[in-house]
Tab-separated table of C-alpha atoms in Angstrom:
chain	number	residue	atom	x	y	z
A	1	UNK	CA	24.300	34.505	31.792
A	2	UNK	CA	22.382	32.974	34.734
A	3	UNK	CA	25.017	33.684	36.612
A	4	UNK	CA	26.386	37.331	35.943
A	5	UNK	CA	22.512	38.355	36.295
A	6	UNK	CA	22.548	37.301	39.689
A	7	UNK	CA	25.765	38.542	40.912
A	8	UNK	CA	23.273	41.938	41.995
A	9	UNK	CA	25.835	42.443	45.607
A	10	UNK	CA	28.710	44.293	43.762
A	11	UNK	CA	26.385	46.626	41.638
A	12	UNK	CA	26.253	45.017	38.336
A	13	UNK	CA	23.092	46.465	36.160
A	14	UNK	CA	21.412	45.247	33.239
A	15	UNK	CA	24.066	46.512	31.153
A	16	UNK	CA	25.623	43.505	32.449
A	17	UNK	CA	23.681	41.566	30.159
A	18	UNK	CA	24.684	43.742	26.695
A	19	UNK	CA	28.400	43.126	27.182
A	20	UNK	CA	28.302	40.027	27.992
A	21	UNK	CA	27.079	39.198	24.361
A	22	UNK	CA	29.957	41.653	23.322
A	23	UNK	CA	32.233	38.954	24.716
A	24	UNK	CA	30.412	36.396	23.516
A	25	UNK	CA	30.690	37.089	20.071
A	26	UNK	CA	34.719	37.986	20.398
A	27	UNK	CA	35.514	34.527	22.056
A	28	UNK	CA	33.254	32.676	19.267
A	29	UNK	CA	34.933	34.828	16.157
A	30	UNK	CA	38.006	33.606	17.712
A	31	UNK	CA	37.332	30.169	18.295
A	32	UNK	CA	36.015	29.707	15.115
A	33	UNK	CA	39.441	31.793	13.518
A	34	UNK	CA	41.175	28.633	15.407
A	35	UNK	CA	38.675	25.775	13.795
A	36	UNK	CA	40.807	26.775	10.110
A	37	UNK	CA	37.890	28.726	9.510
A	38	UNK	CA	38.078	31.550	6.956
A	39	UNK	CA	35.931	33.832	4.895
A	40	UNK	CA	36.928	32.192	1.706
A	41	UNK	CA	35.294	28.626	3.360
A	42	UNK	CA	31.718	31.342	3.065
A	43	UNK	CA	28.680	29.081	0.446
A	44	UNK	CA	26.362	31.867	1.264
A	45	UNK	CA	26.320	35.919	0.129
A	46	UNK	CA	26.384	37.996	3.126
A	47	UNK	CA	23.570	39.767	2.774
A	48	UNK	CA	22.102	35.686	4.019
A	49	UNK	CA	23.363	36.587	7.398
A	50	UNK	CA	22.667	40.123	7.851
A	51	UNK	CA	19.117	38.891	7.716
A	52	UNK	CA	19.971	35.992	10.375
A	53	UNK	CA	21.766	39.122	12.976
A	54	UNK	CA	19.077	41.455	11.813
A	55	UNK	CA	16.526	38.982	13.826
A	56	UNK	CA	18.711	38.076	15.530
A	57	UNK	CA	19.286	40.959	17.196
A	58	UNK	CA	15.247	42.436	17.422
A	59	UNK	CA	14.928	39.506	19.071
A	60	UNK	CA	17.420	39.971	21.734
A	61	UNK	CA	16.365	44.232	21.751
A	62	UNK	CA	12.513	43.242	22.175
A	63	UNK	CA	13.386	40.752	24.998
A	64	UNK	CA	15.246	43.409	27.554
A	65	UNK	CA	12.374	46.016	26.523
A	66	UNK	CA	9.488	43.566	27.299
A	67	UNK	CA	11.416	43.262	30.711
A	68	UNK	CA	8.934	46.927	31.219
A	69	UNK	CA	5.961	45.588	30.578
A	70	UNK	CA	6.259	42.396	31.860
A	71	UNK	CA	6.919	40.291	35.598
A	72	UNK	CA	9.580	37.183	35.392
A	73	UNK	CA	6.508	34.689	35.272
A	74	UNK	CA	4.468	36.419	32.403
A	75	UNK	CA	7.887	36.169	30.630
A	76	UNK	CA	8.460	32.387	31.583
A	77	UNK	CA	4.852	32.001	30.205
A	78	UNK	CA	5.020	33.437	26.355
A	79	UNK	CA	8.869	32.075	25.962
A	80	UNK	CA	8.169	28.126	26.810
A	81	UNK	CA	6.180	28.250	24.170
A	82	UNK	CA	8.191	28.860	21.405
A	83	UNK	CA	8.369	25.590	19.667
A	84	UNK	CA	3.953	26.557	18.794
A	85	UNK	CA	5.311	29.477	16.082
A	86	UNK	CA	8.329	27.421	15.000
A	87	UNK	CA	6.573	24.568	13.617
A	88	UNK	CA	3.747	27.466	12.131
A	89	UNK	CA	5.868	29.645	10.341
A	90	UNK	CA	8.119	26.694	8.844
A	91	UNK	CA	4.521	26.480	6.887
A	92	UNK	CA	5.888	30.372	5.720
A	93	UNK	CA	9.369	30.200	4.963
A	94	UNK	CA	10.658	29.972	1.328
A	95	UNK	CA	12.801	26.707	0.706
A	96	UNK	CA	10.924	24.651	3.690
A	97	UNK	CA	7.371	24.838	4.094
A	98	UNK	CA	7.070	22.509	6.344
A	99	UNK	CA	3.446	20.327	7.430
A	100	UNK	CA	3.750	18.396	10.780
A	101	UNK	CA	1.531	15.733	11.724
A	102	UNK	CA	-1.614	16.644	14.472
A	103	UNK	CA	0.423	14.264	16.629
A	104	UNK	CA	3.039	16.904	17.323
A	105	UNK	CA	1.772	19.619	17.616
A	106	UNK	CA	0.295	17.950	20.399
A	107	UNK	CA	2.942	16.594	21.493
A	108	UNK	CA	4.178	20.431	20.920
A	109	UNK	CA	0.926	21.831	23.395
A	110	UNK	CA	1.443	19.139	26.052
A	111	UNK	CA	5.571	19.863	26.915
A	112	UNK	CA	4.237	23.404	26.267
A	113	UNK	CA	1.988	23.351	29.202
A	114	UNK	CA	3.940	21.080	31.029
A	115	UNK	CA	7.056	23.304	31.813
A	116	UNK	CA	4.824	26.142	32.711
A	117	UNK	CA	3.327	24.336	35.156
A	118	UNK	CA	6.772	23.600	36.524
A	119	UNK	CA	8.681	26.191	36.014
A	120	UNK	CA	5.509	29.042	37.700
A	121	UNK	CA	4.599	26.704	40.866
A	122	UNK	CA	6.883	28.372	42.854
A	123	UNK	CA	6.397	32.109	41.330
A	124	UNK	CA	6.425	34.391	44.403
A	125	UNK	CA	4.115	36.680	42.325
A	126	UNK	CA	1.281	36.480	39.678
A	127	UNK	CA	2.110	36.882	35.615
A	128	UNK	CA	1.329	40.927	35.303
A	129	UNK	CA	-0.122	41.391	31.733
A	130	UNK	CA	0.247	44.715	29.539
A	131	UNK	CA	-1.296	45.688	26.141
A	132	UNK	CA	2.884	46.386	25.326
A	133	UNK	CA	4.318	43.795	26.586
A	134	UNK	CA	1.677	41.407	24.931
A	135	UNK	CA	2.763	42.962	21.494
A	136	UNK	CA	6.706	43.271	22.714
A	137	UNK	CA	6.914	39.694	23.285
A	138	UNK	CA	4.638	38.441	20.743
A	139	UNK	CA	7.744	39.700	18.249
A	140	UNK	CA	10.305	38.220	20.038
A	141	UNK	CA	8.122	34.575	19.693
A	142	UNK	CA	7.593	35.790	15.867
A	143	UNK	CA	11.693	37.224	15.141
A	144	UNK	CA	12.454	33.956	16.962
A	145	UNK	CA	10.049	31.450	15.027
A	146	UNK	CA	11.820	32.564	11.910
A	147	UNK	CA	15.362	32.579	13.542
A	148	UNK	CA	15.527	29.197	13.430
A	149	UNK	CA	13.249	28.334	10.465
A	150	UNK	CA	15.442	30.636	8.564
A	151	UNK	CA	19.129	28.511	9.944
A	152	UNK	CA	16.953	25.694	8.677
A	153	UNK	CA	16.102	26.772	4.557
A	154	UNK	CA	19.963	27.952	4.361
A	155	UNK	CA	20.942	24.959	5.709
A	156	UNK	CA	18.417	23.158	3.347
A	157	UNK	CA	19.059	25.169	0.594
A	158	UNK	CA	22.304	24.452	0.368
A	159	UNK	CA	23.900	21.616	2.003
A	160	UNK	CA	27.728	22.879	1.247
A	161	UNK	CA	27.131	25.036	4.454
A	162	UNK	CA	28.757	24.786	8.426
A	163	UNK	CA	27.448	25.910	10.607
A	164	UNK	CA	31.036	27.332	11.778
A	165	UNK	CA	29.774	29.266	8.727
A	166	UNK	CA	26.351	30.641	10.127
A	167	UNK	CA	28.133	31.383	13.544
A	168	UNK	CA	31.037	33.217	12.118
A	169	UNK	CA	29.142	35.250	9.824
A	170	UNK	CA	26.225	36.190	11.894
A	171	UNK	CA	28.555	37.124	14.686
A	172	UNK	CA	30.313	39.635	12.597
A	173	UNK	CA	27.225	40.864	11.286
A	174	UNK	CA	25.788	41.073	14.490
A	175	UNK	CA	29.069	42.430	16.441
A	176	UNK	CA	27.432	46.518	14.582
A	177	UNK	CA	23.584	45.928	15.515
A	178	UNK	CA	24.739	45.366	19.556
A	179	UNK	CA	27.995	47.842	19.513
A	180	UNK	CA	25.922	50.843	17.947
A	181	UNK	CA	22.773	50.371	20.963
A	182	UNK	CA	24.947	49.848	23.543
A	183	UNK	CA	26.740	52.927	23.180
A	184	UNK	CA	24.211	55.530	21.982
A	185	UNK	CA	22.669	54.539	26.140
A	186	UNK	CA	25.918	54.796	27.865
A	187	UNK	CA	25.219	50.853	29.104
A	188	UNK	CA	28.720	49.712	27.434
A	189	UNK	CA	30.594	52.111	29.605
A	190	UNK	CA	28.609	51.569	32.664
A	191	UNK	CA	29.773	48.068	32.137
A	192	UNK	CA	33.106	48.110	31.547
A	193	UNK	CA	33.432	50.469	34.641
A	194	UNK	CA	32.126	47.795	36.612
A	195	UNK	CA	34.083	45.180	35.635
A	196	UNK	CA	36.975	47.102	36.441
A	197	UNK	CA	36.401	47.298	39.455
A	198	UNK	CA	35.624	43.011	39.226
A	199	UNK	CA	38.669	41.675	37.612
A	200	UNK	CA	37.258	38.383	37.829
A	201	UNK	CA	34.608	38.478	36.024
A	202	UNK	CA	36.067	38.727	32.968
A	203	UNK	CA	37.438	35.689	33.732
A	204	UNK	CA	33.273	34.651	34.566
A	205	UNK	CA	32.640	36.288	30.912
A	206	UNK	CA	35.241	34.290	28.948
A	207	UNK	CA	34.168	30.758	30.033
A	208	UNK	CA	30.748	31.568	29.920
A	209	UNK	CA	31.155	31.731	26.236
A	210	UNK	CA	33.591	28.758	26.009
A	211	UNK	CA	30.610	26.950	27.268
A	212	UNK	CA	27.861	29.060	25.193
A	213	UNK	CA	30.006	28.177	22.039
A	214	UNK	CA	29.397	24.565	22.267
A	215	UNK	CA	25.715	25.147	23.225
A	216	UNK	CA	25.536	27.298	20.132
A	217	UNK	CA	27.461	23.983	18.085
A	218	UNK	CA	25.050	22.044	19.010
A	219	UNK	CA	22.077	24.270	18.758
A	220	UNK	CA	22.828	24.428	14.814
A	221	UNK	CA	23.645	21.068	14.449
A	222	UNK	CA	20.586	20.201	15.715
A	223	UNK	CA	18.767	22.156	13.514
A	224	UNK	CA	20.781	20.706	10.602
A	225	UNK	CA	20.389	17.782	11.129
A	226	UNK	CA	16.575	17.653	13.016
A	227	UNK	CA	15.115	20.134	11.696
A	228	UNK	CA	14.286	23.310	13.597
A	229	UNK	CA	11.268	22.427	15.106
A	230	UNK	CA	11.888	19.551	17.015
A	231	UNK	CA	15.021	21.574	18.084
A	232	UNK	CA	12.655	23.597	19.731
A	233	UNK	CA	11.583	21.002	21.116
A	234	UNK	CA	14.475	19.486	22.606
A	235	UNK	CA	16.010	22.711	24.117
A	236	UNK	CA	11.325	23.386	25.999
A	237	UNK	CA	13.164	20.307	27.188
A	238	UNK	CA	15.631	20.535	28.281
A	239	UNK	CA	15.177	23.637	29.902
A	240	UNK	CA	12.318	21.127	31.894
A	241	UNK	CA	15.555	18.165	33.000
A	242	UNK	CA	17.736	21.653	33.838
A	243	UNK	CA	14.775	23.034	36.763
A	244	UNK	CA	14.585	19.547	37.515
A	245	UNK	CA	17.857	18.957	38.527
A	246	UNK	CA	17.877	21.508	40.263
A	247	UNK	CA	15.713	20.253	42.975
A	248	UNK	CA	17.044	17.225	42.885
A	249	UNK	CA	20.398	18.527	43.739
A	250	UNK	CA	18.905	20.689	46.164
A	251	UNK	CA	16.686	19.644	47.052
A	252	UNK	CA	13.740	22.219	47.207
A	253	UNK	CA	10.083	20.659	47.932
A	254	UNK	CA	8.078	19.491	45.434
A	255	UNK	CA	4.183	20.329	44.907
A	256	UNK	CA	1.393	18.361	42.751
A	257	UNK	CA	1.549	21.209	40.911
A	258	UNK	CA	5.401	20.398	39.660
A	259	UNK	CA	4.503	16.630	39.400
A	260	UNK	CA	1.327	17.445	37.363
A	261	UNK	CA	3.588	19.773	35.033
A	262	UNK	CA	7.336	16.700	35.088
A	263	UNK	CA	3.647	14.037	33.932
A	264	UNK	CA	2.796	16.063	31.161
A	265	UNK	CA	6.309	17.377	29.902
A	266	UNK	CA	7.179	13.180	29.723
A	267	UNK	CA	3.461	12.599	27.914
A	268	UNK	CA	5.065	15.074	25.472
A	269	UNK	CA	7.964	13.292	25.127
A	270	UNK	CA	6.525	10.319	24.601
A	271	UNK	CA	4.128	11.097	22.134
A	272	UNK	CA	7.265	13.153	19.473
A	273	UNK	CA	9.478	9.082	20.046
A	274	UNK	CA	6.455	7.458	19.002
A	275	UNK	CA	7.018	6.190	14.908
A	276	UNK	CA	4.098	7.408	12.378
A	277	UNK	CA	1.063	5.411	11.662
A	278	UNK	CA	2.170	3.020	9.127
A	279	UNK	CA	-0.616	3.233	6.989
A	280	UNK	CA	0.909	4.252	4.106
A	281	UNK	CA	3.372	2.103	3.514
A	282	UNK	CA	0.742	-1.497	3.941
A	283	UNK	CA	-1.341	0.887	0.860
A	284	UNK	CA	2.798	0.428	-0.827
A	285	UNK	CA	2.667	-3.470	-0.365
A	286	UNK	CA	-0.544	-4.015	-1.300
A	287	UNK	CA	-0.146	-1.922	-5.003
A	288	UNK	CA	2.961	-4.045	-5.786
A	289	UNK	CA	1.640	-7.093	-4.572
A	290	UNK	CA	-1.005	-6.518	-6.831
A	291	UNK	CA	0.829	-5.067	-9.405
A	292	UNK	CA	3.490	-8.674	-9.282
A	293	UNK	CA	0.115	-10.677	-9.049
A	294	UNK	CA	-0.906	-8.742	-12.451
A	295	UNK	CA	2.300	-9.530	-14.437
A	296	UNK	CA	2.511	-12.423	-13.197
A	297	UNK	CA	-1.674	-13.478	-14.591
A	298	UNK	CA	0.084	-11.871	-17.468
A	299	UNK	CA	2.615	-14.002	-18.055
A	300	UNK	CA	1.332	-17.470	-17.166
A	301	UNK	CA	-1.856	-16.376	-20.175
A	302	UNK	CA	1.270	-16.086	-22.616
A	303	UNK	CA	2.116	-19.041	-21.650
A	304	UNK	CA	-0.750	-20.744	-21.929
A	305	UNK	CA	-1.085	-19.499	-26.284
A	306	UNK	CA	2.312	-20.135	-26.967
A	307	UNK	CA	1.630	-23.235	-26.315
A	308	UNK	CA	-2.228	-23.513	-27.952
A	309	UNK	CA	0.158	-22.547	-30.976
A	310	UNK	CA	2.813	-24.966	-30.763
A	311	UNK	CA	0.148	-27.211	-30.621
A	312	UNK	CA	-1.567	-25.954	-33.934
A	313	UNK	CA	1.458	-26.403	-35.604
A	314	UNK	CA	2.474	-29.932	-34.684
A	315	UNK	CA	2.038	-32.393	-37.662
A	316	UNK	CA	-0.882	-34.596	-37.265
A	317	UNK	CA	0.898	-37.799	-37.597
């Protein structure tokens, strides 16, 4: 959606963000339906997706609202920390109760610090904070962390759940949440009139929706396989790679702050990839070895006793 937002030369307002999400929703439904999915294949009740969509739309609305109180650098700082509340929230979600080793928290902190340093290295303004803005963006982080863990809990408690089902049902339930405020505020008609004057924008929106569909399915697959926290770390690292590629492709000058941020990100990724301690395995092996030795000693004693009994029963002549 960055492309659409930056087309300010043709008079688009912030209403484009809403109609972009609206277009995404309808394209998602068509693509999922083309894959052969129907509601008869659902394995979860609709109320599950009502909760999911309510949190998703709440996060979307509060993110837009926070722009009125926080400038772009401040919003980047907060959004970059998403992985940390995701890890914390995992301990409170029923069906998950996730607990992460200390090195994964350190890895997440390094990733967050590195991304913040890198993205703010060439910011034209300093982060601007306000109490209302901090409360709003903090609520967004809580909702985002709850959303990822709730998706993981659905996949965990009902393994028959597919990515297509979750995307289809969340979109069906979420569209009314999106349409109602757009109609009430008039954003829908404003965006529609703007698009009508520049018809090629519809093509851009459809192409973008098809691309984000692939991204959404990929993210849901990562959550189902690796969990919400690992997925959040991957998406955080993806942002860093995207920024790095933009500097390499467009040959932007890099400063020491850029280098420091990249170093912290690399350290966080390497720490995440390190294998966990093998101490529990060793103790398990030692216990099994001790049990084997004890069983061997017992067998040897039983053999000795049996031989002794045979000697006693043997005749003297």
